[in-house]
Amino acid sequence: PARLGAGALASIAEALEATSQALHTLSNKARRQLSYKTGEMTTAGTLTCQACGQQVHLKATGHVPPCPKCKGTSFSKGY
């Protein structure tokens, strides 16, 4: 019985590890999808400069401007 329990725990641990890796991959893909550069088109939302943290609020679809604080060109987007 102890071996069966240990085997079950090992199987659960492997499944959890695989799930963790899949979620990490999905998280990275989502983060890349929400990354924008100056000049790209995006919809309304809040962009955060990756260089200085300044937030830029876009009220409509348009081109991503440079950061008004540091002139940075890379942003992450939130809604």
Short mmCIF file of N, CA, C and O in Angstrom, two decimals:
data_model
loop_
_atom_site.label_atom_id
_atom_site.label_comp_id
_atom_site.label_asym_id
_atom_site.label_seq_id
_atom_site.Cartn_x
_atom_site.Cartn_y
_atom_site.Cartn_z
N PRO A 1 0.81 -1.22 0.00
CA PRO A 1 0.00 0.00 0.00
C PRO A 1 0.85 1.27 0.00
O PRO A 1 0.49 2.24 -0.64
N ALA A 2 1.97 1.26 0.72
CA ALA A 2 2.81 2.46 0.76
C ALA A 2 3.40 2.75 -0.62
O ALA A 2 3.53 3.92 -1.01
N ARG A 3 3.76 1.71 -1.35
CA ARG A 3 4.32 1.91 -2.69
C ARG A 3 3.27 2.47 -3.64
O ARG A 3 3.58 3.28 -4.50
N LEU A 4 2.03 2.00 -3.49
CA LEU A 4 0.96 2.52 -4.33
C LEU A 4 0.75 4.01 -4.06
O LEU A 4 0.57 4.81 -4.98
N GLY A 5 0.79 4.37 -2.79
CA GLY A 5 0.63 5.79 -2.42
C GLY A 5 1.77 6.63 -2.96
O GLY A 5 1.56 7.73 -3.47
N ALA A 6 2.97 6.12 -2.86
CA ALA A 6 4.13 6.85 -3.37
C ALA A 6 4.06 6.98 -4.88
O ALA A 6 4.38 8.04 -5.45
N GLY A 7 3.62 5.92 -5.55
CA GLY A 7 3.48 5.97 -7.01
C GLY A 7 2.42 6.98 -7.43
O GLY A 7 2.59 7.72 -8.40
N ALA A 8 1.31 7.01 -6.70
CA ALA A 8 0.26 7.98 -7.00
C ALA A 8 0.76 9.41 -6.80
O ALA A 8 0.50 10.29 -7.62
N LEU A 9 1.49 9.63 -5.72
CA LEU A 9 2.04 10.97 -5.47
C LEU A 9 3.03 11.38 -6.55
O LEU A 9 3.05 12.54 -6.99
N ALA A 10 3.84 10.44 -7.00
CA ALA A 10 4.80 10.73 -8.07
C ALA A 10 4.06 11.09 -9.36
O ALA A 10 4.45 12.03 -10.07
N SER A 11 2.99 10.38 -9.66
CA SER A 11 2.20 10.67 -10.86
C SER A 11 1.55 12.05 -10.77
O SER A 11 1.54 12.82 -11.74
N ILE A 12 1.01 12.36 -9.61
CA ILE A 12 0.41 13.69 -9.41
C ILE A 12 1.46 14.78 -9.54
O ILE A 12 1.23 15.82 -10.16
N ALA A 13 2.64 14.55 -8.97
CA ALA A 13 3.72 15.54 -9.06
C ALA A 13 4.11 15.78 -10.51
O ALA A 13 4.32 16.93 -10.93
N GLU A 14 4.19 14.71 -11.32
CA GLU A 14 4.53 14.86 -12.74
C GLU A 14 3.45 15.64 -13.48
O GLU A 14 3.75 16.51 -14.31
N ALA A 15 2.19 15.34 -13.18
CA ALA A 15 1.08 16.05 -13.84
C ALA A 15 1.09 17.53 -13.46
O ALA A 15 0.88 18.40 -14.31
N LEU A 16 1.35 17.82 -12.21
CA LEU A 16 1.41 19.22 -11.77
C LEU A 16 2.58 19.97 -12.41
O LEU A 16 2.45 21.14 -12.78
N GLU A 17 3.70 19.30 -12.55
CA GLU A 17 4.87 19.91 -13.20
C GLU A 17 4.56 20.23 -14.66
O GLU A 17 4.87 21.32 -15.16
N ALA A 18 3.92 19.28 -15.36
CA ALA A 18 3.55 19.51 -16.76
C ALA A 18 2.55 20.66 -16.87
O ALA A 18 2.65 21.50 -17.77
N THR A 19 1.59 20.72 -15.96
CA THR A 19 0.61 21.81 -15.95
C THR A 19 1.29 23.14 -15.69
O THR A 19 0.98 24.14 -16.35
N SER A 20 2.23 23.16 -14.77
CA SER A 20 2.96 24.38 -14.46
C SER A 20 3.72 24.89 -15.68
O SER A 20 3.70 26.08 -15.99
N GLN A 21 4.38 23.98 -16.39
CA GLN A 21 5.13 24.37 -17.58
C GLN A 21 4.20 24.89 -18.67
O GLN A 21 4.50 25.89 -19.33
N ALA A 22 3.04 24.25 -18.83
CA ALA A 22 2.07 24.70 -19.84
C ALA A 22 1.54 26.08 -19.50
O ALA A 22 1.40 26.94 -20.37
N LEU A 23 1.23 26.32 -18.23
CA LEU A 23 0.74 27.63 -17.81
C LEU A 23 1.81 28.71 -17.97
O LEU A 23 1.51 29.85 -18.35
N HIS A 24 3.06 28.37 -17.70
CA HIS A 24 4.16 29.31 -17.87
C HIS A 24 4.30 29.70 -19.35
O HIS A 24 4.45 30.87 -19.68
N THR A 25 4.20 28.72 -20.24
CA THR A 25 4.27 28.97 -21.67
C THR A 25 3.12 29.86 -22.12
O THR A 25 3.31 30.82 -22.87
N LEU A 26 1.93 29.57 -21.65
CA LEU A 26 0.75 30.37 -21.99
C LEU A 26 0.90 31.79 -21.47
O LEU A 26 0.56 32.76 -22.16
N SER A 27 1.42 31.94 -20.27
CA SER A 27 1.63 33.26 -19.70
C SER A 27 2.61 34.08 -20.54
O SER A 27 2.39 35.27 -20.80
N ASN A 28 3.68 33.46 -20.99
CA ASN A 28 4.67 34.15 -21.83
C ASN A 28 4.06 34.57 -23.16
O ASN A 28 4.31 35.68 -23.64
N LYS A 29 3.23 33.71 -23.76
CA LYS A 29 2.57 34.06 -25.01
C LYS A 29 1.63 35.24 -24.82
O LYS A 29 1.59 36.16 -25.64
N ALA A 30 0.87 35.23 -23.74
CA ALA A 30 -0.05 36.33 -23.46
C ALA A 30 0.72 37.63 -23.24
O ALA A 30 0.32 38.69 -23.73
N ARG A 31 1.84 37.56 -22.53
CA ARG A 31 2.65 38.75 -22.28
C ARG A 31 3.19 39.32 -23.58
O ARG A 31 3.20 40.54 -23.79
N ARG A 32 3.63 38.45 -24.49
CA ARG A 32 4.13 38.92 -25.79
C ARG A 32 3.01 39.56 -26.60
O ARG A 32 3.24 40.53 -27.32
N GLN A 33 1.81 39.02 -26.51
CA GLN A 33 0.68 39.58 -27.25
C GLN A 33 0.30 40.96 -26.73
O GLN A 33 -0.31 41.75 -27.44
N LEU A 34 0.65 41.26 -25.49
CA LEU A 34 0.31 42.54 -24.89
C LEU A 34 1.50 43.49 -24.85
O LEU A 34 1.52 44.44 -24.08
N SER A 35 2.50 43.23 -25.68
CA SER A 35 3.67 44.11 -25.78
C SER A 35 3.57 44.91 -27.07
O SER A 35 3.25 44.37 -28.12
N TYR A 36 3.81 46.20 -26.96
CA TYR A 36 3.70 47.09 -28.11
C TYR A 36 4.92 47.99 -28.20
O TYR A 36 5.56 48.29 -27.21
N LYS A 37 5.20 48.42 -29.42
CA LYS A 37 6.30 49.36 -29.71
C LYS A 37 5.70 50.63 -30.29
O LYS A 37 4.63 50.61 -30.91
N THR A 38 6.40 51.74 -30.11
CA THR A 38 5.98 53.01 -30.68
C THR A 38 5.75 52.85 -32.18
O THR A 38 6.54 52.21 -32.88
N GLY A 39 4.62 53.39 -32.65
CA GLY A 39 4.26 53.33 -34.06
C GLY A 39 3.29 52.21 -34.40
O GLY A 39 2.63 52.27 -35.42
N GLU A 40 3.20 51.19 -33.54
CA GLU A 40 2.26 50.11 -33.80
C GLU A 40 0.84 50.58 -33.49
O GLU A 40 0.63 51.50 -32.71
N MET A 41 -0.15 49.91 -34.10
CA MET A 41 -1.55 50.21 -33.83
C MET A 41 -2.02 49.39 -32.63
O MET A 41 -1.62 48.24 -32.46
N THR A 42 -2.88 50.01 -31.82
CA THR A 42 -3.49 49.31 -30.71
C THR A 42 -4.85 49.91 -30.42
O THR A 42 -5.16 51.02 -30.88
N THR A 43 -5.65 49.20 -29.66
CA THR A 43 -6.96 49.69 -29.27
C THR A 43 -6.86 50.48 -27.97
O THR A 43 -5.78 50.57 -27.37
N ALA A 44 -7.97 51.05 -27.54
CA ALA A 44 -8.01 51.83 -26.30
C ALA A 44 -7.53 50.97 -25.13
O ALA A 44 -7.75 49.76 -25.10
N GLY A 45 -6.89 51.60 -24.18
CA GLY A 45 -6.40 50.90 -23.00
C GLY A 45 -5.23 51.67 -22.39
O GLY A 45 -4.92 52.79 -22.79
N THR A 46 -4.61 51.07 -21.42
CA THR A 46 -3.49 51.69 -20.72
C THR A 46 -2.19 50.99 -21.10
O THR A 46 -2.07 49.78 -20.96
N LEU A 47 -1.25 51.77 -21.58
CA LEU A 47 0.09 51.27 -21.90
C LEU A 47 1.03 51.69 -20.78
O LEU A 47 0.96 52.83 -20.31
N THR A 48 1.91 50.79 -20.38
CA THR A 48 2.90 51.11 -19.36
C THR A 48 4.28 51.00 -19.98
O THR A 48 4.64 49.96 -20.55
N CYS A 49 5.04 52.08 -19.89
CA CYS A 49 6.39 52.10 -20.45
C CYS A 49 7.25 51.08 -19.71
O CYS A 49 7.30 51.05 -18.48
N GLN A 50 7.93 50.23 -20.47
CA GLN A 50 8.77 49.21 -19.87
C GLN A 50 10.08 49.78 -19.33
O GLN A 50 10.73 49.16 -18.52
N ALA A 51 10.42 51.00 -19.75
CA ALA A 51 11.67 51.62 -19.28
C ALA A 51 11.48 52.36 -17.95
O ALA A 51 12.31 52.23 -17.05
N CYS A 52 10.39 53.13 -17.84
CA CYS A 52 10.25 53.97 -16.64
C CYS A 52 8.96 53.76 -15.86
O CYS A 52 8.80 54.31 -14.77
N GLY A 53 8.01 52.99 -16.41
CA GLY A 53 6.77 52.72 -15.70
C GLY A 53 5.67 53.75 -15.90
O GLY A 53 4.58 53.60 -15.35
N GLN A 54 5.94 54.79 -16.68
CA GLN A 54 4.92 55.82 -16.95
C GLN A 54 3.74 55.17 -17.68
O GLN A 54 3.92 54.37 -18.58
N GLN A 55 2.53 55.54 -17.28
CA GLN A 55 1.34 55.02 -17.94
C GLN A 55 0.83 56.02 -18.97
O GLN A 55 0.81 57.22 -18.72
N VAL A 56 0.41 55.48 -20.12
CA VAL A 56 -0.17 56.28 -21.20
C VAL A 56 -1.56 55.72 -21.43
O VAL A 56 -1.72 54.53 -21.68
N HIS A 57 -2.58 56.56 -21.30
CA HIS A 57 -3.96 56.13 -21.45
C HIS A 57 -4.45 56.49 -22.85
O HIS A 57 -4.50 57.66 -23.21
N LEU A 58 -4.81 55.46 -23.62
CA LEU A 58 -5.34 55.68 -24.96
C LEU A 58 -6.85 55.53 -24.89
O LEU A 58 -7.36 54.52 -24.40
N LYS A 59 -7.58 56.52 -25.40
CA LYS A 59 -9.04 56.49 -25.35
C LYS A 59 -9.66 55.90 -26.60
O LYS A 59 -10.85 55.61 -26.62
N ALA A 60 -8.88 55.72 -27.64
CA ALA A 60 -9.38 55.17 -28.90
C ALA A 60 -8.26 54.42 -29.60
O ALA A 60 -7.09 54.52 -29.24
N THR A 61 -8.62 53.66 -30.62
CA THR A 61 -7.63 52.95 -31.42
C THR A 61 -6.71 53.95 -32.10
O THR A 61 -7.16 54.99 -32.59
N GLY A 62 -5.42 53.67 -32.09
CA GLY A 62 -4.46 54.56 -32.72
C GLY A 62 -3.05 54.02 -32.63
O GLY A 62 -2.83 52.90 -32.17
N HIS A 63 -2.11 54.83 -33.07
CA HIS A 63 -0.69 54.46 -33.03
C HIS A 63 -0.14 54.69 -31.62
O HIS A 63 -0.51 55.65 -30.95
N VAL A 64 0.76 53.82 -31.22
CA VAL A 64 1.41 53.95 -29.91
C VAL A 64 2.42 55.09 -29.98
O VAL A 64 3.33 55.07 -30.82
N PRO A 65 2.29 56.08 -29.09
CA PRO A 65 3.25 57.19 -29.09
C PRO A 65 4.48 56.82 -28.27
O PRO A 65 4.45 55.86 -27.50
N PRO A 66 5.56 57.60 -28.40
CA PRO A 66 6.69 57.38 -27.49
C PRO A 66 6.28 57.78 -26.07
O PRO A 66 5.34 58.56 -25.89
N CYS A 67 6.96 57.28 -25.09
CA CYS A 67 6.67 57.62 -23.70
C CYS A 67 6.85 59.12 -23.49
O CYS A 67 7.89 59.68 -23.85
N PRO A 68 5.86 59.78 -22.90
CA PRO A 68 5.99 61.22 -22.68
C PRO A 68 7.04 61.58 -21.62
O PRO A 68 7.53 62.70 -21.59
N LYS A 69 7.40 60.62 -20.78
CA LYS A 69 8.36 60.89 -19.71
C LYS A 69 9.80 60.64 -20.13
O LYS A 69 10.67 61.49 -19.93
N CYS A 70 10.06 59.46 -20.74
CA CYS A 70 11.45 59.09 -21.03
C CYS A 70 11.71 58.85 -22.53
O CYS A 70 12.81 58.49 -22.90
N LYS A 71 10.69 59.01 -23.35
CA LYS A 71 10.77 58.77 -24.80
C LYS A 71 11.00 57.30 -25.12
O LYS A 71 11.43 56.95 -26.21
N GLY A 72 10.70 56.40 -24.16
CA GLY A 72 10.82 54.97 -24.39
C GLY A 72 9.88 54.51 -25.49
O GLY A 72 8.88 55.17 -25.79
N THR A 73 10.17 53.36 -26.06
CA THR A 73 9.41 52.88 -27.20
C THR A 73 8.80 51.49 -26.99
O THR A 73 8.17 50.95 -27.89
N SER A 74 8.95 50.90 -25.81
CA SER A 74 8.41 49.58 -25.53
C SER A 74 7.39 49.69 -24.39
O SER A 74 7.67 50.27 -23.35
N PHE A 75 6.22 49.09 -24.62
CA PHE A 75 5.13 49.18 -23.65
C PHE A 75 4.47 47.84 -23.44
O PHE A 75 4.48 46.98 -24.31
N SER A 76 3.89 47.67 -22.26
CA SER A 76 3.01 46.54 -22.00
C SER A 76 1.61 47.13 -21.83
O SER A 76 1.46 48.28 -21.43
N LYS A 77 0.60 46.34 -22.18
CA LYS A 77 -0.76 46.88 -22.20
C LYS A 77 -1.63 46.22 -21.15
O LYS A 77 -1.56 45.02 -20.92
N GLY A 78 -2.45 47.04 -20.53
CA GLY A 78 -3.49 46.59 -19.61
C GLY A 78 -4.79 47.24 -20.03
O GLY A 78 -4.81 48.18 -20.81
N TYR A 79 -5.88 46.73 -19.53
CA TYR A 79 -7.19 47.27 -19.91
C TYR A 79 -7.91 47.88 -18.75
O TYR A 79 -7.72 47.77 -17.66
#
